[in-house]
Amino acid sequence: MTDHLPAFIVAVPLLTAFLVFALGWLRRELCFPVGLLGLGLAAWSCVGLLLEVLGSGPVTYRLGGWEAPWGIEYFVDTLNGMVLAAISVSAFIHWIWSAPAVKLQFQDRLGAIYGLQLLFVTGLLGMTITGDAFNLYVLLEIASITAYALIAMGEQRAALSSLNYVFMGTVGACFYLLGVGYLYIMTGTLNMADLARLLTGLHGSRAIQVAFVITMVGLWLKMAFFPLHGWLPNAYSHAPSPVSALIAPLMTKVMVYVMIRIDLYVFGPAYSFQKLGMDRAVVWLAVIAVIMGSIMALAQKNLKRMLTYVILVEVGYMVGGFWLGNRSGMTGAILHLLNDVFMTLGAFMAVGNLLYRLPGCSFGELRDVFSKMPFSMGALVATALSIVGVPPTCGFFSKWYLLLGALEAGQYGFLIALIFSSLISVVLFFRVFEGAFFRAQTHENAHHQPDHTMEEAPVQMVVPLLVVAAGLVALGIFSAEIVSTIVEPVIPPAFF
Amino acid sequence: MEQILDVIIAKYNYWIYITLMMIGLFGVIAKNNLVKKIVGMSIFQTAIILFFVSMGMKRGATIPIVMHDHGAHGPIQAVDYINPLPHVLMLTAIVVAVSTLGVALALAVKVYKKYGTLEEDEILEQIRKS
């Protein structure tokens, strides 16, 4: 049975999604436990697969027994084993956490929202595990279309923001498909390993150069890299809070993973970094992304909207770190990918907890929230510390590698941007916490006895959030082991 | 001038797809009406489908069904048959395009119900006022 783990990872959430859709009509109360079972099984398979890969090296799986260049091949090494485990575990935690909020907001549409969430996770897992360039496009569109639908389930401006996301996302995915088309013309294959083998002889080709640039632009559009980020803040901040806590941590991070996979394992480091010579330009773009993202985050007056700009900054970190083109920078980017999944998950889950009790989360509405919701705010403080990069939390270690990489590469612009954005994020979160710590001082309040009644979100929402917050510290403590066992083996020996 | 014409004529399928793609991109970016934007998006996707279909084409080749299978008249020549793989891929891509179009139209209906118009500037005006 363990032979078929890679197929399980995609098949189980997919079949559970359809089952949950059907249960939405038949037995609504069964939606949650069935989905929990499916996601639990997926998470168990992913972790099992990661352990297997750590023990005995990369795993390849041929769907339906077809040989590699003709059939679709699933390929798992420690890089995507790690991403798979991060996706499935965070989706599992999110599933437990989101149940009360979903029940509150979507009582009549349980089947729809739960089924779409499962399909979204299916798309992400498939995108991560596949070793076939066209299969990646199809699963990318599965994840995107479900994300459009999930975001549009919100109120007020959600439909309009989602429609804008549809336009941008479709253009991005089509660019990726176009790049794959050029690669197919030149090599006649779609399998990633086969492409890597055939492309080594084609480094001088103009068509391959076009394919590379078009693919990268498509992926940058999907991951909201700075000049192409326009769709993200509106889409994520107008989405309902259970949905944004699922989409915000996973979608952009998986696209960063796809970029790393395409650059290192399809085009190869020799082509992406030495032959093309666009790495310095991309790092400068990342510098602009980090600085502009920080400044725009500073201009926001709403916690959820501010966090969407923080995502832009994090994407800038990862893209910039990867394109530094040395071992430390790449380690930092891959480690940050893992950390950022859980940092963003924690931050958006905390916002979801606040929104469960409060009417909104603009800074004015957050007054005195520390005494009302101490656990949620405590967890938000922990994630904020991690985003800023304070030592025991995981954010510090990935930032440290990024700084080292920037120093080694001589990219002082990126170094300054990293430090600048860390300082800005101190200001960002301090503003939030300062406002939330003090109660609103009106004259009426001064006469009344202060009421210290706690209005915490349900236990089912608080406990997973605290688990994620503790996980951030655990990831930080074990970061040395993660780097040496997971990250180091996947960086090609061309980098030293 | 003649050289340029030769280049264009020799690879006319690529020029057609590029033109269509640019028309679609223009529609997505520059149009004010949301339905026109959706139409532009659809043209954009169709251009890429045409690109894939044209690259499987070979001059003087036939449909990819092996003939003379019963008698076994010599080895099968790949040159005689159109490459079926891009066409098969595009079946999937067409399905993806249709579902994107469906989601986009459904969202447009939702936007219309909310704001009573599909002109983007009027919608933004309403958002600014509220």
XYZ file of C-alpha atoms in Angstrom:
626
model
C 0.000 0.000 0.000
C 2.846 2.392 0.706
C 3.842 1.947 -2.950
C 0.789 3.939 -3.950
C 1.195 6.804 -1.472
C 1.890 9.424 -4.203
C -1.364 8.605 -5.995
C -3.229 8.591 -2.674
C -2.196 12.164 -1.935
C -4.134 13.533 -4.900
C -6.869 10.943 -5.174
C -8.080 11.034 -1.569
C -8.893 14.772 -1.303
C -10.350 14.705 -4.827
C -12.781 11.886 -4.089
C -13.571 13.350 -0.651
C -14.407 16.667 -2.328
C -17.103 15.055 -4.493
C -18.385 13.066 -1.538
C -18.663 16.247 0.512
C -20.480 18.046 -2.327
C -23.040 15.236 -2.336
C -23.312 15.180 1.458
C -24.075 18.885 1.351
C -27.463 17.931 -0.086
C -28.043 14.663 1.767
C -26.611 14.834 5.284
C -25.202 18.252 6.013
C -23.799 17.394 9.434
C -21.554 14.710 7.897
C -19.624 17.187 5.697
C -17.184 18.163 8.424
C -16.176 14.677 9.706
C -15.863 13.188 6.191
C -13.638 16.057 5.050
C -11.632 15.774 8.259
C -11.077 12.096 7.540
C -10.024 12.794 3.927
C -7.623 15.573 4.836
C -6.267 13.551 7.752
C -5.571 10.669 5.413
C -3.873 13.051 2.945
C -1.756 14.594 5.705
C -0.804 11.138 6.966
C 0.200 10.054 3.429
C 2.225 13.237 2.883
C 4.138 12.901 6.135
C 4.665 9.186 5.452
C 5.959 9.991 1.986
C 8.290 12.655 3.346
C 9.716 10.144 5.854
C 10.121 7.586 3.086
C 11.929 10.120 0.882
C 14.192 11.092 3.787
C 15.012 7.437 4.365
C 15.531 6.116 0.867
C 15.866 8.984 -1.589
C 13.516 10.444 -4.240
C 10.392 8.520 -5.217
C 8.959 8.345 -8.715
C 5.471 7.046 -9.375
C 4.005 6.289 -12.803
C 0.278 6.899 -12.985
C -1.431 3.866 -14.491
C 1.923 2.185 -15.034
C 2.757 4.233 -18.164
C 6.454 4.766 -18.791
C 7.851 8.223 -18.004
C 7.948 10.350 -21.186
C 4.529 9.110 -22.373
C 2.588 8.834 -19.171
C 2.311 11.272 -16.280
C 4.976 10.853 -13.678
C 4.842 11.892 -10.041
C 8.216 12.805 -8.644
C 8.911 13.455 -4.956
C 12.185 14.571 -3.455
C 12.695 16.275 -0.101
C 11.843 19.698 -1.554
C 8.329 18.881 -2.627
C 7.970 16.296 0.124
C 8.393 19.198 2.541
C 5.959 21.421 0.636
C 3.406 18.578 0.439
C 3.625 17.988 4.181
C 3.308 21.720 4.883
C 0.243 22.045 2.619
C -1.604 19.017 3.930
C -0.840 19.654 7.608
C -1.841 23.310 7.415
C -4.994 22.408 5.464
C -5.839 19.835 8.157
C -5.339 22.357 10.973
C -7.331 24.921 9.013
C -10.173 22.430 8.515
C -10.602 21.962 12.266
C -10.189 25.659 12.965
C -12.597 26.941 10.321
C -15.591 24.778 11.289
C -17.283 27.220 13.743
C -16.767 30.223 11.461
C -17.992 28.310 8.409
C -21.042 27.140 10.321
C -21.760 30.712 11.340
C -21.402 32.262 7.878
C -22.285 29.504 5.413
C -24.905 27.401 7.185
C -26.905 26.924 3.981
C -23.890 26.347 1.696
C -21.821 23.904 3.722
C -21.426 21.383 0.900
C -20.273 24.066 -1.531
C -17.630 25.710 0.670
C -16.268 22.466 2.093
C -16.142 20.785 -1.314
C -14.382 23.785 -2.857
C -11.846 23.879 -0.029
C -11.020 20.224 -0.603
C -10.715 20.732 -4.372
C -8.426 23.691 -3.751
C -6.156 21.553 -1.574
C -6.252 18.817 -4.239
C -5.060 21.265 -6.873
C -2.203 22.490 -4.689
C -1.069 18.994 -3.727
C -1.211 17.843 -7.348
C 0.707 20.878 -8.540
C 3.417 20.166 -5.993
C 3.775 16.450 -6.607
C 3.566 16.270 -10.399
C 6.602 15.794 -12.606
C 4.808 16.763 -15.807
C 4.726 20.340 -17.077
C 1.258 20.193 -18.636
C -0.267 18.316 -15.710
C 1.001 21.180 -13.556
C -0.977 23.665 -15.673
C -4.205 21.688 -15.299
C -3.856 21.380 -11.527
C -2.876 25.053 -11.309
C -6.170 25.930 -12.967
C -8.078 23.596 -10.623
C -6.581 25.412 -7.641
C -7.167 28.837 -9.222
C -10.780 28.288 -10.267
C -11.718 27.004 -6.818
C -9.889 29.981 -5.295
C -11.937 32.387 -7.468
C -15.154 30.713 -6.344
C -14.138 30.638 -2.677
C -13.159 34.319 -2.665
C -16.438 35.265 -4.353
C -18.370 33.723 -1.448
C -17.593 36.828 0.581
C -19.791 39.873 0.919
C -19.665 43.401 -0.458
C -16.763 43.808 -2.892
C -15.752 40.143 -2.939
C -17.305 39.346 -6.336
C -15.631 42.292 -8.052
C -12.232 41.541 -6.481
C -12.602 37.899 -7.444
C -13.424 38.856 -11.036
C -10.254 40.946 -11.209
C -8.363 37.957 -9.844
C -9.928 35.820 -12.602
C -8.568 38.136 -15.301
C -5.072 38.366 -13.873
C -4.883 34.711 -12.871
C -6.032 33.481 -16.271
C -3.479 35.642 -18.051
C -0.767 34.292 -15.732
C -1.716 30.653 -16.240
C -1.957 31.166 -20.018
C 1.545 32.638 -20.081
C 2.792 29.551 -18.298
C 1.011 27.328 -20.834
C 2.550 29.316 -23.680
C 6.014 28.766 -22.235
C 5.321 25.044 -22.001
C 4.249 25.126 -25.656
C 7.606 26.600 -26.700
C 9.426 23.962 -24.675
C 7.348 21.274 -26.360
C 8.182 22.607 -29.830
C 11.884 22.495 -29.065
C 12.080 19.170 -27.207
C 8.941 17.169 -27.968
C 8.393 16.172 -24.357
C 6.464 17.404 -21.338
C 8.090 15.331 -18.624
C 10.220 17.531 -16.363
C 13.144 15.113 -16.007
C 13.131 14.490 -19.744
C 12.933 18.241 -20.438
C 15.937 18.856 -18.182
C 17.927 16.219 -20.063
C 17.047 17.540 -23.516
C 17.437 21.220 -22.643
C 21.135 20.884 -21.770
C 21.900 20.765 -25.492
C 19.699 23.744 -26.326
C 21.124 26.521 -24.174
C 21.799 28.847 -27.086
C 18.301 28.699 -28.519
C 16.252 31.889 -28.760
C 12.999 29.937 -28.423
C 14.111 28.476 -25.079
C 14.967 31.966 -23.886
C 11.466 33.141 -24.814
C 9.983 30.090 -23.103
C 11.914 30.844 -19.926
C 10.900 34.481 -19.744
C 7.244 33.808 -20.558
C 7.009 31.010 -17.991
C 8.584 33.189 -15.324
C 6.250 36.116 -16.032
C 3.277 33.766 -15.790
C 4.426 32.353 -12.473
C 5.251 35.807 -11.063
C 1.752 36.926 -11.961
C 0.272 33.975 -10.071
C 2.470 34.541 -7.023
C 1.913 38.342 -6.966
C 5.541 39.368 -7.385
C 5.733 43.124 -7.118
C 4.777 44.817 -10.387
C 2.237 42.051 -11.038
C 0.625 42.047 -7.584
C -2.450 44.163 -8.327
C -5.040 41.459 -7.779
C -3.865 40.171 -4.411
C -4.741 42.739 -1.717
C -8.374 43.158 -2.761
C -8.975 39.458 -3.380
C -7.553 38.338 -0.048
C -8.931 41.111 2.125
C -12.496 40.850 0.796
C -12.599 37.060 0.983
C -14.479 35.592 3.957
C -12.074 35.018 6.850
C -12.185 31.167 6.861
C -11.349 31.243 3.145
C -8.548 33.789 3.287
C -6.882 31.779 6.062
C -6.689 28.859 3.626
C -5.804 30.634 0.370
C -3.390 33.290 1.635
C -0.800 30.942 3.162
C -0.858 28.320 0.437
C -1.447 29.732 -3.064
C 1.496 32.131 -3.343
C 3.876 29.751 -1.577
C 3.074 26.873 -3.905
C 3.720 29.160 -6.869
C 7.126 30.037 -5.400
C 7.783 26.311 -5.103
C 6.815 25.836 -8.764
C 9.242 28.586 -9.754
C 12.048 26.877 -7.814
C 11.169 23.524 -9.380
C 11.073 24.913 -12.935
C 14.298 26.886 -12.567
C 16.391 24.244 -10.835
C 15.012 21.014 -12.257
C 13.741 21.900 -15.739
C 15.958 24.678 -17.056
C 18.743 23.827 -14.648
C 20.927 26.180 -12.585
C 23.496 26.468 -15.364
C 20.854 27.975 -17.665
C 18.812 29.985 -15.162
C 21.748 31.654 -13.459
C 24.886 31.547 -15.608
C 23.612 31.575 -19.172
C 20.746 34.003 -18.881
C 22.262 36.665 -16.630
C 18.956 38.115 -15.473
C 19.460 37.188 -11.814
C 20.719 40.613 -10.723
C 17.755 42.322 -12.351
C 15.319 39.981 -10.610
C 16.959 40.603 -7.232
C 16.535 44.345 -7.796
C 12.875 43.752 -8.630
C 12.609 41.847 -5.350
C 14.223 44.786 -3.554
C 11.546 47.079 -4.966
C 8.878 44.494 -4.062
C 10.033 44.316 -0.442
C 10.321 48.073 0.014
C 7.083 48.977 -1.778
C 5.200 46.194 0.012
C 6.400 47.484 3.382
C 5.465 51.066 2.597
C 2.036 50.111 1.302
C 1.453 47.950 4.387
C 2.272 50.978 6.504
C -0.478 52.944 4.766
C -3.237 50.478 5.723
C -5.693 51.029 8.548
C -7.138 47.512 8.612
C -5.350 44.512 10.107
C -6.448 42.002 7.452
C -5.572 44.322 4.595
C -2.218 45.104 6.161
C -1.426 41.391 6.300
C -2.130 41.006 2.561
C 0.654 43.520 1.920
C 2.888 41.581 4.298
C 2.388 38.608 1.946
C 3.740 40.731 -0.926
C 6.840 41.459 1.162
C 7.305 37.765 1.952
C 7.018 36.861 -1.748
C 9.713 39.451 -2.407
C 11.952 37.772 0.199
C 11.555 34.340 -1.333
C 11.986 35.360 -4.978
C 14.921 37.610 -4.135
C 16.586 34.993 -1.953
C 16.213 32.361 -4.621
C 17.639 34.551 -7.369
C 20.668 35.542 -5.292
C 22.050 32.381 -6.850
C 24.156 31.087 -3.983
C 23.747 28.345 -1.459
C 22.797 30.493 1.544
C 20.268 32.538 -0.382
C 18.619 29.438 -1.766
C 18.559 27.776 1.662
C 16.963 30.914 3.041
C 14.328 30.984 0.287
C 13.345 27.329 0.721
C 13.329 27.543 4.521
C 11.308 30.748 4.337
C 8.808 29.005 2.079
C 8.138 26.453 4.827
C 8.103 29.036 7.612
C 5.917 31.470 5.739
C 3.174 28.877 5.217
C 2.769 28.640 8.980
C 3.407 32.332 9.710
C 0.717 33.450 7.293
C -1.584 30.663 8.451
C -1.193 31.797 12.062
C -1.711 35.463 11.231
C -4.851 34.923 9.141
C -6.256 32.416 11.657
C -5.824 35.000 14.412
C -7.638 37.571 12.249
C -10.375 34.989 11.698
C -10.735 34.572 15.462
C -11.002 38.349 15.922
C -13.581 38.617 13.153
C -15.610 35.844 14.771
C -16.366 38.211 17.664
C -15.737 41.720 16.318
C -17.623 43.496 13.518
C -14.405 44.364 11.663
C -10.684 44.545 12.171
C -9.748 48.113 11.368
C -7.409 49.522 13.997
C -10.185 51.518 15.667
C -12.293 48.414 16.185
C -9.415 46.539 17.811
C -9.410 48.697 20.961
C -9.140 46.740 24.214
C -9.124 43.448 22.366
C -6.231 42.116 24.446
C -8.374 41.824 27.552
C -11.289 40.379 25.586
C -9.422 37.802 23.523
C -6.073 37.174 25.226
C -5.323 33.816 23.580
C -5.973 34.890 20.006
C -4.025 38.099 20.478
C -1.207 36.189 22.189
C -0.939 33.909 19.172
C -0.999 36.944 16.885
C 1.904 38.395 18.863
C 3.828 35.140 18.375
C 3.265 35.170 14.604
C 4.122 38.867 14.475
C 7.409 38.155 16.265
C 8.088 35.473 13.693
C 7.287 37.794 10.785
C 9.570 40.455 12.264
C 12.248 37.806 12.847
C 12.879 37.548 16.585
C 15.278 34.694 17.455
C 13.409 31.770 19.003
C 10.769 31.873 16.246
C 11.348 30.409 12.811
C 11.255 33.716 10.915
C 14.640 34.665 12.330
C 16.517 31.673 10.898
C 15.306 31.970 7.325
C 15.982 35.709 7.389
C 19.469 34.992 8.702
C 20.200 32.737 5.717
C 18.771 35.360 3.366
C 21.017 38.028 4.898
C 24.055 35.751 4.598
C 23.171 35.026 0.983
C 22.820 38.728 0.193
C 26.221 39.429 1.771
C 27.910 36.597 -0.129
C 26.407 37.666 -3.426
C 27.346 41.272 -2.808
C 23.739 42.331 -3.257
C 23.722 45.109 -0.688
C 20.445 46.484 -2.028
C 18.682 43.297 -0.986
C 20.456 43.376 2.384
C 19.217 46.902 3.047
C 15.707 45.994 1.885
C 15.609 43.023 4.276
C 16.635 45.129 7.259
C 14.368 48.008 6.250
C 11.306 45.775 5.927
C 12.052 44.077 9.262
C 12.119 47.472 10.953
C 8.929 48.498 9.175
C 7.180 45.321 10.304
C 8.132 46.130 13.905
C 6.349 49.458 13.452
C 3.403 47.774 11.703
C 2.683 45.290 14.441
C 3.523 47.680 17.260
C 0.853 50.021 15.933
C -1.685 47.179 16.033
C -0.768 45.971 19.507
C -0.505 49.416 21.010
C -4.014 50.224 19.846
C -5.376 46.870 20.938
C -3.881 47.068 24.415
C -5.612 50.223 25.582
C -9.325 50.652 25.969
C -11.148 53.529 24.362
C -11.119 56.401 26.860
C -14.443 58.143 26.763
C -15.989 60.093 29.584
C -18.741 57.542 30.101
C -16.212 54.777 30.547
C -14.364 56.657 33.214
C -17.354 56.508 35.530
C -18.295 52.896 34.937
C -16.467 49.962 36.420
C -14.178 48.479 33.749
C -15.586 45.137 32.629
C -12.973 42.469 32.074
C -15.296 39.888 30.566
C -13.497 37.604 28.193
C -15.137 37.093 24.823
C -12.748 34.592 23.334
C -13.571 32.727 20.127
C -14.732 29.082 20.498
C -12.221 26.570 21.864
C -12.194 24.781 18.522
C -10.791 27.973 16.961
C -8.364 28.890 19.727
C -6.596 25.555 20.182
C -5.479 25.084 16.522
C -4.249 28.675 16.513
C -2.165 28.055 19.637
C -0.831 24.865 18.024
C 0.299 26.866 14.991
C 1.878 29.526 17.221
C 3.767 26.841 19.147
C 4.722 25.250 15.836
C 6.436 28.480 14.791
C 8.760 28.222 17.787
C 9.275 24.491 17.179
C 10.186 25.148 13.531
C 12.681 27.725 14.742
C 14.268 25.355 17.261
C 14.576 22.538 14.737
C 15.626 24.752 11.835
C 19.193 23.403 11.834
C 17.886 19.830 11.409
C 15.435 20.949 8.719
C 18.217 22.650 6.784
C 20.645 19.739 6.986
C 18.149 16.933 6.216
C 15.616 18.567 3.894
C 16.954 21.739 2.320
C 20.632 20.887 1.745
C 20.096 17.758 -0.409
C 17.849 19.492 -2.946
C 20.177 22.373 -3.803
C 22.215 21.296 -6.830
C 25.956 20.928 -6.243
C 26.553 23.706 -8.773
C 25.970 26.120 -5.876
C 28.571 26.166 -3.169
C 10.239 44.450 -47.724
C 9.916 41.158 -49.568
C 12.114 39.473 -47.013
C 9.822 40.599 -44.218
C 6.810 39.333 -46.155
C 8.523 35.991 -46.621
C 9.183 35.714 -42.921
C 5.564 36.538 -42.164
C 4.168 34.116 -44.713
C 6.488 31.260 -43.783
C 5.385 31.326 -40.153
C 1.908 32.777 -40.566
C 0.357 30.601 -37.833
C 2.580 32.216 -35.195
C 1.741 35.710 -36.437
C -1.954 34.913 -36.237
C -1.692 33.620 -32.695
C 0.374 36.620 -31.586
C -2.140 39.038 -33.125
C -5.067 37.267 -31.492
C -3.278 37.135 -28.163
C -2.545 40.861 -28.253
C -6.181 41.614 -29.103
C -7.230 39.529 -26.123
C -4.709 41.148 -23.790
C -5.835 44.587 -24.953
C -9.415 43.607 -24.159
C -8.539 42.424 -20.662
C -6.476 45.495 -19.819
C -8.069 48.415 -21.603
C -11.796 47.741 -21.814
C -14.104 49.337 -19.302
C -17.010 46.903 -19.550
C -16.621 43.713 -17.567
C -18.243 41.502 -20.227
C -15.857 42.905 -22.840
C -13.011 42.033 -20.511
C -14.340 38.491 -20.256
C -14.530 38.304 -24.049
C -10.932 39.519 -24.242
C -9.878 36.841 -21.758
C -11.603 34.202 -23.859
C -9.858 35.401 -27.039
C -6.538 35.281 -25.188
C -7.083 31.660 -24.189
C -8.270 30.690 -27.663
C -5.137 32.187 -29.215
C -2.990 29.849 -27.137
C -5.169 26.902 -28.085
C -4.688 27.804 -31.778
C -0.927 28.017 -31.211
C -0.829 24.522 -29.744
C -3.048 23.057 -32.449
C -0.963 24.603 -35.241
C 2.281 23.223 -33.868
C 1.082 19.636 -34.180
C 0.305 20.182 -37.855
C 2.525 18.781 -40.603
C 2.308 19.522 -44.316
C 1.091 16.555 -46.339
C 0.318 14.456 -43.280
C -2.936 12.782 -42.371
C -5.006 12.207 -39.259
C -3.198 10.163 -36.616
C -5.008 6.880 -37.167
C -2.712 4.115 -38.358
C -3.828 2.823 -41.772
C -2.938 -0.489 -43.403
C -2.897 -2.010 -39.977
C -4.204 -5.396 -41.048
C -1.805 -6.130 -43.831
C 1.334 -4.637 -42.190
C 2.735 -2.841 -45.264
C 6.142 -1.910 -43.950
C 7.031 0.234 -40.916
C 4.864 3.173 -39.841
C 6.346 6.563 -40.799
C 5.784 9.248 -38.140
C 6.128 11.895 -40.880
C 2.879 10.737 -42.441
C 0.792 11.525 -39.403
C -0.090 14.736 -37.581
C 1.263 14.864 -34.014
C -1.806 14.104 -31.894
C -0.372 15.095 -28.506
C -0.860 18.911 -28.675
C -4.417 18.349 -29.882
C -5.124 16.046 -26.957
C -3.614 18.550 -24.532
C -5.853 21.228 -25.967
C -8.962 19.168 -25.239
C -8.050 19.624 -21.571
C -7.154 23.274 -22.062
C -10.518 23.926 -23.748
C -12.291 22.424 -20.752
C -10.242 24.665 -18.458
C -11.036 27.693 -20.635
C -14.763 26.905 -20.574
C -14.806 26.568 -16.793
C -12.874 29.814 -16.328
C -15.346 31.521 -18.649
C -18.227 30.048 -16.659
C -16.836 31.250 -13.340
C -16.149 34.696 -14.805
C -19.689 35.030 -16.191
C -21.202 33.876 -12.903
C -19.134 36.482 -11.067
C -20.233 39.131 -13.580
C -23.873 38.259 -12.790
C -23.112 38.621 -9.078
C -21.436 41.977 -9.667
C -24.402 43.163 -11.742
C -26.868 42.167 -9.021
C -24.845 44.083 -6.460
C -24.124 47.302 -8.358
C -26.709 47.317 -11.156
C -24.085 48.018 -13.805
C -21.165 46.320 -15.512
C -19.173 49.460 -16.363
C -16.065 49.416 -14.220
C -15.812 53.181 -13.701
C -19.424 53.378 -12.512
C -18.824 50.517 -10.064
C -15.715 52.233 -8.701
C -17.714 55.454 -8.391
C -20.308 53.641 -6.277
C -17.618 52.066 -4.099
C -15.995 55.447 -3.534
C -19.301 57.009 -2.494
C -20.209 54.303 0.013
